[in-house]
mmCIF file of N, CA and C in Angstrom:
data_model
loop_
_atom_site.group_PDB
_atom_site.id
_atom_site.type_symbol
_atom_site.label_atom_id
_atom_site.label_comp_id
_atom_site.label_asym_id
_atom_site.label_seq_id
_atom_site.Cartn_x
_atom_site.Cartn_y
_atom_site.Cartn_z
ATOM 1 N N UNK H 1 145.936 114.317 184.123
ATOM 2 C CA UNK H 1 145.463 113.498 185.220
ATOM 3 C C UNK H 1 144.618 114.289 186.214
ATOM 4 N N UNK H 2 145.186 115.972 186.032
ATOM 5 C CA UNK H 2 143.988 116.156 187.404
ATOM 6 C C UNK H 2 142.955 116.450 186.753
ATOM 7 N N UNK H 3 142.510 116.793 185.427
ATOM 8 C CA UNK H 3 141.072 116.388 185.137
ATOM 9 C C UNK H 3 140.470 115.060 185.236
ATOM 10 N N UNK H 4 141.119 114.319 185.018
ATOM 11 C CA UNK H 4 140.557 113.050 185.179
ATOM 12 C C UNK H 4 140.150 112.899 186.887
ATOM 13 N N UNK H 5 140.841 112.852 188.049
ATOM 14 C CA UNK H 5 140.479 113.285 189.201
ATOM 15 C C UNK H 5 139.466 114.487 189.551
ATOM 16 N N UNK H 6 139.521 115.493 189.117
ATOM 17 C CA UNK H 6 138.187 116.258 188.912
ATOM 18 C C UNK H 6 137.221 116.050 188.642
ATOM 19 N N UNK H 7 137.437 115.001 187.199
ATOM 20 C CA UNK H 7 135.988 114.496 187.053
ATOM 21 C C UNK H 7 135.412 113.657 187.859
ATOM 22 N N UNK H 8 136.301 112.538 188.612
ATOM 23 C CA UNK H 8 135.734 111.898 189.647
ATOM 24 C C UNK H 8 134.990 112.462 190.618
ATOM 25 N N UNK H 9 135.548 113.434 190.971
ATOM 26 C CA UNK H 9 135.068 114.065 191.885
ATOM 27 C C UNK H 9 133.647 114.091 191.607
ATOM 28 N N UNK H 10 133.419 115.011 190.981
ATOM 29 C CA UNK H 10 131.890 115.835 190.062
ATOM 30 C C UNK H 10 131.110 114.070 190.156
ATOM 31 N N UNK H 11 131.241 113.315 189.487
ATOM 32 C CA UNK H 11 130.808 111.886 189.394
ATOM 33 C C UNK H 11 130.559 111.508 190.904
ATOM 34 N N UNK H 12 131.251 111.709 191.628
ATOM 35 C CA UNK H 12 130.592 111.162 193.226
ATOM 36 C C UNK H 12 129.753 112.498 193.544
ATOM 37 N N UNK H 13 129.906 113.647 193.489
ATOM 38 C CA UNK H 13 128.947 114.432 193.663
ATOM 39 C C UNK H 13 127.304 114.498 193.090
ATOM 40 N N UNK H 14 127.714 113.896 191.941
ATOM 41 C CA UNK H 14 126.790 113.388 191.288
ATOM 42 C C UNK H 14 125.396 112.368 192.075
ATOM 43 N N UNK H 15 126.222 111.116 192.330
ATOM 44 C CA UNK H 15 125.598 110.218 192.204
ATOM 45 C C UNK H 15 125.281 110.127 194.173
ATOM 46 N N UNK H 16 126.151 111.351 195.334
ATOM 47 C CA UNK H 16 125.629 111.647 196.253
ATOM 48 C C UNK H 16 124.266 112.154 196.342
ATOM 49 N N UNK H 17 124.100 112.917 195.390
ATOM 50 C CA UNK H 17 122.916 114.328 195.044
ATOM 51 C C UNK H 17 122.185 113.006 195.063
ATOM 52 N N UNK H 18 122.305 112.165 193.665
ATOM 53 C CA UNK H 18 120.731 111.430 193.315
ATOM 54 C C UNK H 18 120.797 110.125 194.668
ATOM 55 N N UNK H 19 121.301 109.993 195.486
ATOM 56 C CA UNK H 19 120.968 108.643 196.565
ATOM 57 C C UNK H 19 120.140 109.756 197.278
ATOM 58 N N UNK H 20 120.601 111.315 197.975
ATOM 59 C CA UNK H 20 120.067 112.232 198.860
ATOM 60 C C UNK H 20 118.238 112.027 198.049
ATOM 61 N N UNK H 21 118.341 112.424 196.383
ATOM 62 C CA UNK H 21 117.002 112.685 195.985
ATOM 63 C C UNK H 21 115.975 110.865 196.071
ATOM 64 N N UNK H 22 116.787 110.318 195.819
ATOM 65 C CA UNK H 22 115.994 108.892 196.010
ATOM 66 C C UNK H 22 115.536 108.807 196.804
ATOM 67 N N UNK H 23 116.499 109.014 198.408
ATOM 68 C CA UNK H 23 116.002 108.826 200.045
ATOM 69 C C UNK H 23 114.547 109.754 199.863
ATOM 70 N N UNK H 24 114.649 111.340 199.450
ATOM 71 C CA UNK H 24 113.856 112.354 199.629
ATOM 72 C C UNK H 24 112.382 111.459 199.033
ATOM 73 N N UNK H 25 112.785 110.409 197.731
ATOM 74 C CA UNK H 25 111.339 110.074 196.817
ATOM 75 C C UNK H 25 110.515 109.236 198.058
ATOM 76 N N UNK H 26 111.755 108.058 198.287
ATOM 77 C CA UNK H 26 111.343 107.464 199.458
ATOM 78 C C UNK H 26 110.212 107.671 200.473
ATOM 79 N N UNK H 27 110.926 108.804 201.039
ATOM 80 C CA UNK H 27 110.220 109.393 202.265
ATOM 81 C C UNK H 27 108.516 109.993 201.855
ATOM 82 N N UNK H 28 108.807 110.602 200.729
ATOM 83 C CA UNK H 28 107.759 111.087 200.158
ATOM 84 C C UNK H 28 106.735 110.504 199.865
ATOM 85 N N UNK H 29 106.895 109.001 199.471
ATOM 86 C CA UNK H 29 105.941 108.041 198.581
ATOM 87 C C UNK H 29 105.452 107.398 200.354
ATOM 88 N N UNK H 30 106.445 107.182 201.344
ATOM 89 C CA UNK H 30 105.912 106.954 202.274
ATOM 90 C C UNK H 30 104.845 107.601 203.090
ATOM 91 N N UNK H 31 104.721 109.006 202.650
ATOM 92 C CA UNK H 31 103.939 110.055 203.694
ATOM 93 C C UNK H 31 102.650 110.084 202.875
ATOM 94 N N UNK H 32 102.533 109.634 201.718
ATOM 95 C CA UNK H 32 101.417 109.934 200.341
ATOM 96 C C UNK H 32 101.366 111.044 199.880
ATOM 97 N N UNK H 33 102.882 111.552 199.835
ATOM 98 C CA UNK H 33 102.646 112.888 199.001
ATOM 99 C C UNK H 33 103.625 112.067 197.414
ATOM 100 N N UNK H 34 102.615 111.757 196.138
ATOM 101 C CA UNK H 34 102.635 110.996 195.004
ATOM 102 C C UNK H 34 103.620 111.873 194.623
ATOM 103 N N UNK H 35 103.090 113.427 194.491
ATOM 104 C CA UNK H 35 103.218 114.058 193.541
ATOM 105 C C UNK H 35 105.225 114.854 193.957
ATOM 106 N N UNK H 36 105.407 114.836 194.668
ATOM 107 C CA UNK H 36 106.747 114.918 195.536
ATOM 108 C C UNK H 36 107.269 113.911 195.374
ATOM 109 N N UNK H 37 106.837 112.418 195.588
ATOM 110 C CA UNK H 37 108.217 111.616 195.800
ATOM 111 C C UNK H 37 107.877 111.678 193.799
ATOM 112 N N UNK H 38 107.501 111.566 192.864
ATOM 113 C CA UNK H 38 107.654 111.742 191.839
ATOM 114 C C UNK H 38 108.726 112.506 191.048
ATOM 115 N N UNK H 39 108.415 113.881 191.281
ATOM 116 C CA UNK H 39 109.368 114.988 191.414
ATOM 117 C C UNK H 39 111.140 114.493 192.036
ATOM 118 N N UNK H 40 111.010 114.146 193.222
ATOM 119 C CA UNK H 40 112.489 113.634 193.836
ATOM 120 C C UNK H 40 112.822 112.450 193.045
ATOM 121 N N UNK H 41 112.153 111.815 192.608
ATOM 122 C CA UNK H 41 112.666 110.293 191.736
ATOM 123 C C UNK H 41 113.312 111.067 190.543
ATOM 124 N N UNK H 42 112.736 112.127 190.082
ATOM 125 C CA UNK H 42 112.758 112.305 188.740
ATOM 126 C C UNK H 42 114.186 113.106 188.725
ATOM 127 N N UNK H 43 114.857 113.960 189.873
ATOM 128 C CA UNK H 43 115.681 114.827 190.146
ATOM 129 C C UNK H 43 116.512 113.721 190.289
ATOM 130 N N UNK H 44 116.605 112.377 191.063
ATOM 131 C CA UNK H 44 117.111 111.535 191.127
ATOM 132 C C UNK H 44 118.101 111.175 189.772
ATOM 133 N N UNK H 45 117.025 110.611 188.760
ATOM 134 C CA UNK H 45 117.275 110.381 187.867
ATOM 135 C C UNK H 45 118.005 111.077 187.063
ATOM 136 N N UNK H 46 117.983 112.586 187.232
ATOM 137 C CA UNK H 46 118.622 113.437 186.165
ATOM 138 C C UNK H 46 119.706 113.530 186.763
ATOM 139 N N UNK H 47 120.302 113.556 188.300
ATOM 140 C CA UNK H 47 121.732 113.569 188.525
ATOM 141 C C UNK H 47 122.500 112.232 187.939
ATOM 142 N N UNK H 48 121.896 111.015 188.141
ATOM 143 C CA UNK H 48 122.536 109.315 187.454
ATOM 144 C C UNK H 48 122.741 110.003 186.162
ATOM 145 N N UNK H 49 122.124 110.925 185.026
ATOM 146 C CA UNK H 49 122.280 110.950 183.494
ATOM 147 C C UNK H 49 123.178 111.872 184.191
ATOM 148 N N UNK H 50 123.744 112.484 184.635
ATOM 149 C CA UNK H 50 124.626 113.735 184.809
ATOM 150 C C UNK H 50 125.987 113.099 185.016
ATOM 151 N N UNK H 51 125.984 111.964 186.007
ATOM 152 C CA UNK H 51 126.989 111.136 186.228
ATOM 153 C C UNK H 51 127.219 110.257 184.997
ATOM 154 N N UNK H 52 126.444 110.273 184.327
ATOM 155 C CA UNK H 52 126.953 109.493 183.007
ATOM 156 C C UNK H 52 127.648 109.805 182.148
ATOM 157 N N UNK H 53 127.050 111.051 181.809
ATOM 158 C CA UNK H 53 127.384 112.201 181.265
ATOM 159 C C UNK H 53 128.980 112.418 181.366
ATOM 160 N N UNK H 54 129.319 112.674 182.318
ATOM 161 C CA UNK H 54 130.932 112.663 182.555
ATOM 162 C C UNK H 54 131.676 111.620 182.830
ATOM 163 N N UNK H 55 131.044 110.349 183.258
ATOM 164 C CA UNK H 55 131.719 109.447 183.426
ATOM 165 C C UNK H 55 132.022 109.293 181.287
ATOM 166 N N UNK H 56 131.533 109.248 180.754
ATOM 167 C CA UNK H 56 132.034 109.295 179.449
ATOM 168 C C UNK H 56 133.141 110.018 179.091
ATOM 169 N N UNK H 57 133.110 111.359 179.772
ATOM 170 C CA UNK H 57 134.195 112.367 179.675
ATOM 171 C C UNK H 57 135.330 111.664 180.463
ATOM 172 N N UNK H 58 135.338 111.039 181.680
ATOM 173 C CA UNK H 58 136.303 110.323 182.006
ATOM 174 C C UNK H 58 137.179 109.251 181.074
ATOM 175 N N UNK H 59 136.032 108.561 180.531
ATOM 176 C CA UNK H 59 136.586 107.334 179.515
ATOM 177 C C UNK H 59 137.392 108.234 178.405
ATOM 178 N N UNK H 60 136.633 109.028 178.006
ATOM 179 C CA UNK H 60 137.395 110.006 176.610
ATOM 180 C C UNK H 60 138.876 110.632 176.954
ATOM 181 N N UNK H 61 138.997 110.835 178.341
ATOM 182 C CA UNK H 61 140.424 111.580 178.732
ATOM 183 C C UNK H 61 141.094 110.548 178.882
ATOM 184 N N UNK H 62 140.674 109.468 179.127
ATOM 185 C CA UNK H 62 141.513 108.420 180.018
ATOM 186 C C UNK H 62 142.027 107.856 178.501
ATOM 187 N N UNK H 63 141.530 107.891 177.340
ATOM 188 C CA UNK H 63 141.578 107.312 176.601
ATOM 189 C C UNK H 63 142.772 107.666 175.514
ATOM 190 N N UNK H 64 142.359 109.096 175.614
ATOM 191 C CA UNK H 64 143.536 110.383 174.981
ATOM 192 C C UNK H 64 144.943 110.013 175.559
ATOM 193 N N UNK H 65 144.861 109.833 177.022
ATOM 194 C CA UNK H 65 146.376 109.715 177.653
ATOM 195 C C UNK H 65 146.865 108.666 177.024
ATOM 196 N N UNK H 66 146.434 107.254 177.093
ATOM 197 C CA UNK H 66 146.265 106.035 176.608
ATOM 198 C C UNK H 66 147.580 105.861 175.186
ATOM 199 N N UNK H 67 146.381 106.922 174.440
ATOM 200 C CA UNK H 67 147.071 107.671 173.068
ATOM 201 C C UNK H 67 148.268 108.077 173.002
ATOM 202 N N UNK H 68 148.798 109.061 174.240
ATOM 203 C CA UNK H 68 149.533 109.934 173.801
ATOM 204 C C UNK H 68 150.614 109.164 175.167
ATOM 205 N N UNK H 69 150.697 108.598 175.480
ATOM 206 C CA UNK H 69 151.867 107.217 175.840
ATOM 207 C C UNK H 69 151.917 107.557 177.652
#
């Protein structure tokens, strides 16, 4: 169980990082710098696959316990 809580953790850290990089694209696309809020969308994006990433690892542990009673 405390991996499974660990992983939560990492998963909100996650998906803090990519709202911080979204705001950053935001701001960026607002000032006309293209080539920046691009970049921050894209950093965005790779923390959401990161949070996915383990949110799977969540389902897989959660799933094992499930298993093993």
């Amino acid at each position: 169980m405390e991996r499974i809580a660990k992983l939560a953790d990492m998963i909100r850290e996650e998906v803090c990082d990519a709202a911080k990089y979204a705001k950053l694209a935001l701001q960026a696309k607002d000032t006309g710098e293209a080539a920046d809020a691009r970049t921050f969308a894209d950093i965005a994006n790779q923390e959401l696959g990161h949070a996915d990433r383990l949110h799977a690892m969540v389902v897989s542990a959660i799933e094992a316990v499930k298993r093993e009673g």
